[in-house]
mmCIF file of C-alpha atoms and ligand atoms in Angstrom:
data_model
loop_
_atom_site.group_PDB
_atom_site.id
_atom_site.type_symbol
_atom_site.label_atom_id
_atom_site.label_comp_id
_atom_site.label_asym_id
_atom_site.label_seq_id
_atom_site.Cartn_x
_atom_site.Cartn_y
_atom_site.Cartn_z
ATOM 1 C CA MET A 1 -113.118 -0.889 186.390
ATOM 2 C CA LEU A 2 -115.016 -2.134 183.348
ATOM 3 C CA LYS A 3 -117.401 0.524 182.011
ATOM 4 C CA GLY A 4 -120.379 -0.421 179.867
ATOM 5 C CA VAL A 5 -119.017 -3.867 179.174
ATOM 6 C CA SER A 6 -118.859 -7.133 181.115
ATOM 7 C CA ALA A 7 -115.646 -9.130 181.464
ATOM 8 C CA ARG A 8 -117.197 -11.839 179.324
ATOM 9 C CA GLU A 9 -118.182 -9.415 176.568
ATOM 10 C CA LEU A 10 -114.789 -7.689 176.619
ATOM 11 C CA ALA A 11 -113.062 -11.040 176.175
ATOM 12 C CA ARG A 12 -115.471 -12.159 173.468
ATOM 13 C CA ARG A 13 -115.168 -8.995 171.381
ATOM 14 C CA LEU A 14 -111.375 -8.769 171.618
ATOM 15 C CA LYS A 15 -110.593 -12.434 171.119
ATOM 16 C CA GLY A 16 -108.585 -13.028 167.944
ATOM 17 C CA ARG A 17 -108.225 -9.298 167.309
ATOM 18 C CA ARG A 18 -105.077 -7.353 166.663
ATOM 19 C CA PHE A 19 -104.143 -4.017 168.240
ATOM 20 C CA GLU A 20 -103.233 -1.854 165.261
ATOM 21 C CA SER A 21 -102.734 1.696 166.389
ATOM 22 C CA SER A 22 -103.442 3.984 169.276
ATOM 23 C CA ARG A 23 -104.563 7.481 169.963
ATOM 24 C CA ARG A 24 -104.132 9.418 173.166
ATOM 25 C CA HIS A 25 -106.489 12.080 174.444
ATOM 26 C CA GLY A 26 -105.774 13.469 177.903
ATOM 27 C CA LYS A 27 -105.716 10.488 180.252
ATOM 28 C CA HIS A 28 -107.431 8.294 177.688
ATOM 29 C CA LEU A 29 -105.678 5.867 175.416
ATOM 30 C CA PHE A 30 -107.791 4.482 172.576
ATOM 31 C CA VAL A 31 -106.439 1.358 170.934
ATOM 32 C CA ARG A 32 -107.778 0.527 167.490
ATOM 33 C CA THR A 33 -108.393 -3.117 166.703
ATOM 34 C CA ASP A 34 -108.804 -4.721 163.285
ATOM 35 C CA GLY A 35 -112.464 -5.265 164.116
ATOM 36 C CA ASP A 36 -113.650 -1.633 163.787
ATOM 37 C CA LEU A 37 -113.629 -1.448 167.531
ATOM 38 C CA TRP A 38 -111.536 0.603 169.914
ATOM 39 C CA LEU A 39 -110.405 -0.439 173.340
ATOM 40 C CA ARG A 40 -110.756 2.512 175.685
ATOM 41 C CA LEU A 41 -108.294 2.796 178.552
ATOM 42 C CA HIS A 42 -108.452 5.587 181.079
ATOM 43 C CA PHE A 43 -105.497 5.680 183.427
ATOM 44 C CA GLY A 44 -107.143 7.382 186.391
ATOM 45 C CA MET A 45 -104.493 8.350 188.928
ATOM 46 C CA THR A 46 -102.237 5.311 188.988
ATOM 47 C CA GLY A 47 -103.035 3.267 185.872
ATOM 48 C CA SER A 48 -100.282 2.052 183.548
ATOM 49 C CA LEU A 49 -99.451 -0.614 180.997
ATOM 50 C CA HIS A 50 -96.790 -3.269 181.474
ATOM 51 C CA HIS A 51 -95.556 -5.721 178.932
ATOM 52 C CA PHE A 52 -94.413 -9.130 180.174
ATOM 53 C CA LYS A 53 -93.912 -12.723 179.124
ATOM 54 C CA SER A 54 -96.353 -15.390 180.245
ATOM 55 C CA LYS A 55 -93.772 -17.121 182.420
ATOM 56 C CA GLU A 56 -93.079 -13.901 184.286
ATOM 57 C CA LYS A 57 -95.279 -12.858 187.146
ATOM 58 C CA ALA A 58 -97.995 -10.346 186.322
ATOM 59 C CA PRO A 59 -97.540 -6.948 187.995
ATOM 60 C CA ARG A 60 -99.118 -6.898 191.437
ATOM 61 C CA HIS A 61 -102.045 -4.606 190.651
ATOM 62 C CA THR A 62 -102.980 -6.074 187.288
ATOM 63 C CA ARG A 63 -106.690 -5.529 186.642
ATOM 64 C CA VAL A 64 -106.859 -6.843 183.079
ATOM 65 C CA ALA A 65 -104.254 -8.866 181.182
ATOM 66 C CA PHE A 66 -104.282 -9.129 177.396
ATOM 67 C CA VAL A 67 -102.776 -12.359 176.100
ATOM 68 C CA PHE A 68 -100.960 -12.189 172.762
ATOM 69 C CA GLU A 69 -99.302 -14.682 170.497
ATOM 70 C CA ARG A 70 -95.846 -15.988 171.387
ATOM 71 C CA ASP A 71 -96.340 -15.815 175.144
ATOM 72 C CA ARG A 72 -96.582 -12.042 175.277
ATOM 73 C CA ARG A 73 -98.877 -10.286 177.688
ATOM 74 C CA LEU A 74 -99.921 -6.769 178.407
ATOM 75 C CA ALA A 75 -101.168 -5.862 181.855
ATOM 76 C CA PHE A 76 -103.349 -2.908 182.671
ATOM 77 C CA GLU A 77 -102.189 -2.191 186.161
ATOM 78 C CA ASP A 78 -103.935 0.205 188.497
ATOM 79 C CA HIS A 79 -103.195 0.305 192.185
ATOM 80 C CA ARG A 80 -105.953 2.734 193.154
ATOM 81 C CA LYS A 81 -108.572 1.578 190.652
ATOM 82 C CA PHE A 82 -109.664 4.990 189.383
ATOM 83 C CA GLY A 83 -108.972 3.863 185.841
ATOM 84 C CA GLU A 84 -111.539 2.634 183.339
ATOM 85 C CA ILE A 85 -111.653 0.054 180.599
ATOM 86 C CA GLY A 86 -114.315 -0.084 177.925
ATOM 87 C CA LEU A 87 -115.057 -0.521 174.244
ATOM 88 C CA VAL A 88 -115.865 2.306 171.843
ATOM 89 C CA GLU A 89 -116.983 2.188 168.242
ATOM 90 C CA ASP A 90 -116.334 5.814 167.329
ATOM 91 C CA VAL A 91 -113.708 7.734 169.283
ATOM 92 C CA ASP A 92 -114.633 11.219 168.026
ATOM 93 C CA GLU A 93 -118.261 10.645 168.870
ATOM 94 C CA TYR A 94 -117.293 9.337 172.284
ATOM 95 C CA LEU A 95 -115.201 12.429 173.034
ATOM 96 C CA ARG A 96 -117.953 14.735 171.789
ATOM 97 C CA LYS A 97 -120.684 13.051 173.830
ATOM 98 C CA ARG A 98 -118.591 13.131 176.954
ATOM 99 C CA GLY A 99 -117.816 16.802 176.386
ATOM 100 C CA LEU A 100 -114.098 16.144 176.476
ATOM 101 C CA GLY A 101 -112.246 19.191 175.239
ATOM 102 C CA PRO A 102 -109.220 19.295 173.001
ATOM 103 C CA ASP A 103 -106.147 17.531 174.293
ATOM 104 C CA ALA A 104 -103.941 19.917 176.294
ATOM 105 C CA ARG A 105 -101.071 19.410 173.852
ATOM 106 C CA ASP A 106 -103.129 20.341 170.810
ATOM 107 C CA VAL A 107 -104.576 23.692 171.841
ATOM 108 C CA ASP A 108 -103.280 27.061 170.771
ATOM 109 C CA LEU A 109 -102.787 30.004 173.084
ATOM 110 C CA SER A 110 -106.217 31.589 172.517
ATOM 111 C CA THR A 111 -108.083 28.347 173.186
ATOM 112 C CA PHE A 112 -105.909 27.763 176.198
ATOM 113 C CA LYS A 113 -106.998 31.054 177.771
ATOM 114 C CA ASN A 114 -110.583 29.785 177.741
ATOM 115 C CA ILE A 115 -110.008 26.380 179.209
ATOM 116 C CA LEU A 116 -107.200 26.364 181.797
ATOM 117 C CA ALA A 117 -108.922 23.468 183.440
ATOM 118 C CA GLY A 118 -109.354 19.762 183.288
ATOM 119 C CA ILE A 119 -105.710 19.008 183.963
ATOM 120 C CA GLY A 120 -104.985 16.427 186.646
ATOM 121 C CA ASN A 121 -104.239 17.722 190.133
ATOM 122 C CA ILE A 122 -100.608 16.811 190.220
ATOM 123 C CA TYR A 123 -99.801 18.357 186.852
ATOM 124 C CA ALA A 124 -101.700 21.515 187.720
ATOM 125 C CA ASP A 125 -99.412 21.852 190.747
ATOM 126 C CA GLU A 126 -96.323 21.171 188.650
ATOM 127 C CA ILE A 127 -97.343 23.680 185.982
ATOM 128 C CA LEU A 128 -98.027 26.407 188.543
ATOM 129 C CA PHE A 129 -94.721 25.676 190.226
ATOM 130 C CA ARG A 130 -92.874 26.015 186.950
ATOM 131 C CA ALA A 131 -94.711 29.256 186.128
ATOM 132 C CA ARG A 132 -94.003 30.460 189.718
ATOM 133 C CA LEU A 133 -97.678 31.168 190.180
ATOM 134 C CA HIS A 134 -99.592 30.768 193.450
ATOM 135 C CA PRO A 135 -102.495 28.273 193.094
ATOM 136 C CA ALA A 136 -105.019 30.765 194.535
ATOM 137 C CA THR A 137 -104.343 33.264 191.742
ATOM 138 C CA GLN A 138 -107.466 34.451 189.917
ATOM 139 C CA ILE A 139 -107.109 33.446 186.287
ATOM 140 C CA SER A 140 -109.150 36.481 185.175
ATOM 141 C CA ALA A 141 -106.603 38.784 186.810
ATOM 142 C CA LEU A 142 -103.632 37.388 184.916
ATOM 143 C CA LYS A 143 -101.656 39.612 182.615
ATOM 144 C CA ALA A 144 -101.171 38.412 179.053
ATOM 145 C CA LYS A 145 -97.503 37.757 179.752
ATOM 146 C CA THR A 146 -98.351 35.461 182.658
ATOM 147 C CA VAL A 147 -100.990 33.583 180.640
ATOM 148 C CA SER A 148 -98.355 33.009 178.006
ATOM 149 C CA LYS A 149 -95.915 31.775 180.653
ATOM 150 C CA LEU A 150 -98.562 29.398 181.968
ATOM 151 C CA PHE A 151 -99.288 28.151 178.478
ATOM 152 C CA HIS A 152 -95.648 27.320 177.814
ATOM 153 C CA ALA A 153 -95.248 25.733 181.248
ATOM 154 C CA THR A 154 -98.284 23.509 180.535
ATOM 155 C CA ARG A 155 -96.935 22.372 177.198
ATOM 156 C CA TYR A 156 -93.516 21.676 178.660
ATOM 157 C CA ILE A 157 -94.753 19.760 181.722
ATOM 158 C CA LEU A 158 -97.212 17.618 179.763
ATOM 159 C CA LYS A 159 -94.598 16.783 177.157
ATOM 160 C CA LYS A 160 -92.101 15.749 179.830
ATOM 161 C CA ALA A 161 -94.749 13.847 181.794
ATOM 162 C CA ILE A 162 -95.657 11.872 178.683
ATOM 163 C CA GLU A 163 -91.995 11.163 177.933
ATOM 164 C CA SER A 164 -91.488 9.735 181.408
ATOM 165 C CA ASN A 165 -94.646 7.621 181.124
ATOM 166 C CA ALA A 166 -96.237 9.716 183.878
ATOM 167 C CA ASP A 167 -93.999 7.825 186.294
ATOM 168 C CA SER A 168 -93.146 10.248 189.109
ATOM 169 C CA ASN A 169 -89.936 8.307 189.876
ATOM 170 C CA ARG A 170 -88.618 9.268 186.455
ATOM 171 C CA MET A 171 -89.434 12.946 186.698
ATOM 172 C CA PRO A 172 -86.696 15.492 187.334
ATOM 173 C CA LYS A 173 -85.850 16.129 190.985
ATOM 174 C CA SER A 174 -86.143 19.831 190.222
ATOM 175 C CA TRP A 175 -89.875 19.266 189.802
ATOM 176 C CA LEU A 176 -92.435 19.678 192.542
ATOM 177 C CA LEU A 177 -93.912 16.238 191.962
ATOM 178 C CA PRO A 178 -91.211 14.070 193.602
ATOM 179 C CA HIS A 179 -91.510 16.275 196.706
ATOM 180 C CA ARG A 180 -95.275 16.817 196.644
ATOM 181 C CA GLY A 181 -96.907 15.747 199.914
ATOM 182 C CA LYS A 182 -96.517 16.058 203.654
ATOM 183 C CA GLY A 183 -92.991 16.980 204.803
ATOM 184 C CA GLY A 184 -91.873 17.679 201.234
ATOM 185 C CA ARG A 185 -89.526 20.583 200.562
ATOM 186 C CA CYS A 186 -89.369 22.962 197.632
ATOM 187 C CA PRO A 187 -86.650 21.810 195.209
ATOM 188 C CA GLY A 188 -85.876 25.493 194.574
ATOM 189 C CA CYS A 189 -85.562 27.139 197.987
ATOM 190 C CA ARG A 190 -85.736 24.097 200.302
ATOM 191 C CA ARG A 191 -88.597 25.611 202.305
ATOM 192 C CA LYS A 192 -91.430 23.306 203.367
ATOM 193 C CA LEU A 193 -94.173 22.883 200.798
ATOM 194 C CA ARG A 194 -97.660 23.899 201.821
ATOM 195 C CA SER A 195 -101.060 22.542 200.883
ATOM 196 C CA ALA A 196 -104.427 24.252 200.610
ATOM 197 C CA THR A 197 -107.866 23.396 199.307
ATOM 198 C CA ILE A 198 -108.463 25.663 196.356
ATOM 199 C CA GLY A 199 -111.402 25.303 193.995
ATOM 200 C CA GLY A 200 -112.313 21.982 195.599
ATOM 201 C CA ARG A 201 -108.947 20.355 195.070
ATOM 202 C CA THR A 202 -105.831 19.993 197.173
ATOM 203 C CA ALA A 203 -102.990 22.068 195.841
ATOM 204 C CA TRP A 204 -99.354 21.716 196.922
ATOM 205 C CA PHE A 205 -97.091 24.686 196.407
ATOM 206 C CA CYS A 206 -94.163 26.716 197.685
ATOM 207 C CA ALA A 207 -95.439 29.906 199.285
ATOM 208 C CA HIS A 208 -92.050 31.522 198.782
ATOM 209 C CA CYS A 209 -91.430 30.732 195.117
ATOM 210 C CA GLN A 210 -95.028 31.018 193.888
ATOM 211 C CA ARG A 211 -96.698 34.401 194.073
ATOM 212 C CA LYS A 212 -100.217 35.739 193.554
ATOM 213 C CA SER A 213 -99.403 39.215 192.266
ATOM 214 C CA HIS A 214 -98.778 38.991 188.542
HETATM 215 ZN ZN1 ZN B 301 -89.549 27.500 197.045
#
C-alpha cells in the first residue's frame, strides 16, 4: 500500500516527527508534520484509523502502525488494501498534478453541475436514493430543480458520512447503505433492492422509490 516510498524511507522520514494538523480532501487525509512533510493517507474502500495503547492488540487488518510517546499507537487499518500511504511535500501541488477536483463539500451549485462525478460508489447510491433519482438518469436531462435536490442530497450525505467516520454500521437505518447488497430491502418501501451496471459501476437502488423521469 506504500506509494512512492519504501517502508524504510517512510520510517526514517517520520521518526521523531510530530503530527501537527490535518487536511481532508475527498478520500485523502493529509497529515502535516513538523518537518515540512505531509503524510498522505488514502482510505480506499475500507481504510480507517484506530488509536490504541501499545499493550492492546493492534486491529486485525493493520497495515501501518505509528508509534507515539507514552505507549500510544495509531493503526492504519485496511481490510481490502485499496488504500494508499505516501509522503508529500506540497499538498496543493499534489492535488493539482493528480487532477483532483475540489472537495465535494466545498463546491457551490454551479461547479457541482459540471462535476457530478468522482464520488465513491456507495455514496453515489446513497445520494441518488435520498434524491429519489434512478441511477440510469441522464444528468443532461435533469431539470434545475432536480439538480438542486441532488446537490443538497450530496452535501447532506457526505456530511453525515464524515460524522459517522464512514462506518456503515453507524449510518442511519433509513439509509440505503446498511441494506445495500444482495437480498437487501429498501428501507422506504421494503421492496427488494436491485443492482445494475451503469457507467461501468455497480449501482444499487430501489426501482420503486427512484425514478428516471424528472
Ligand atoms: Zn423503495
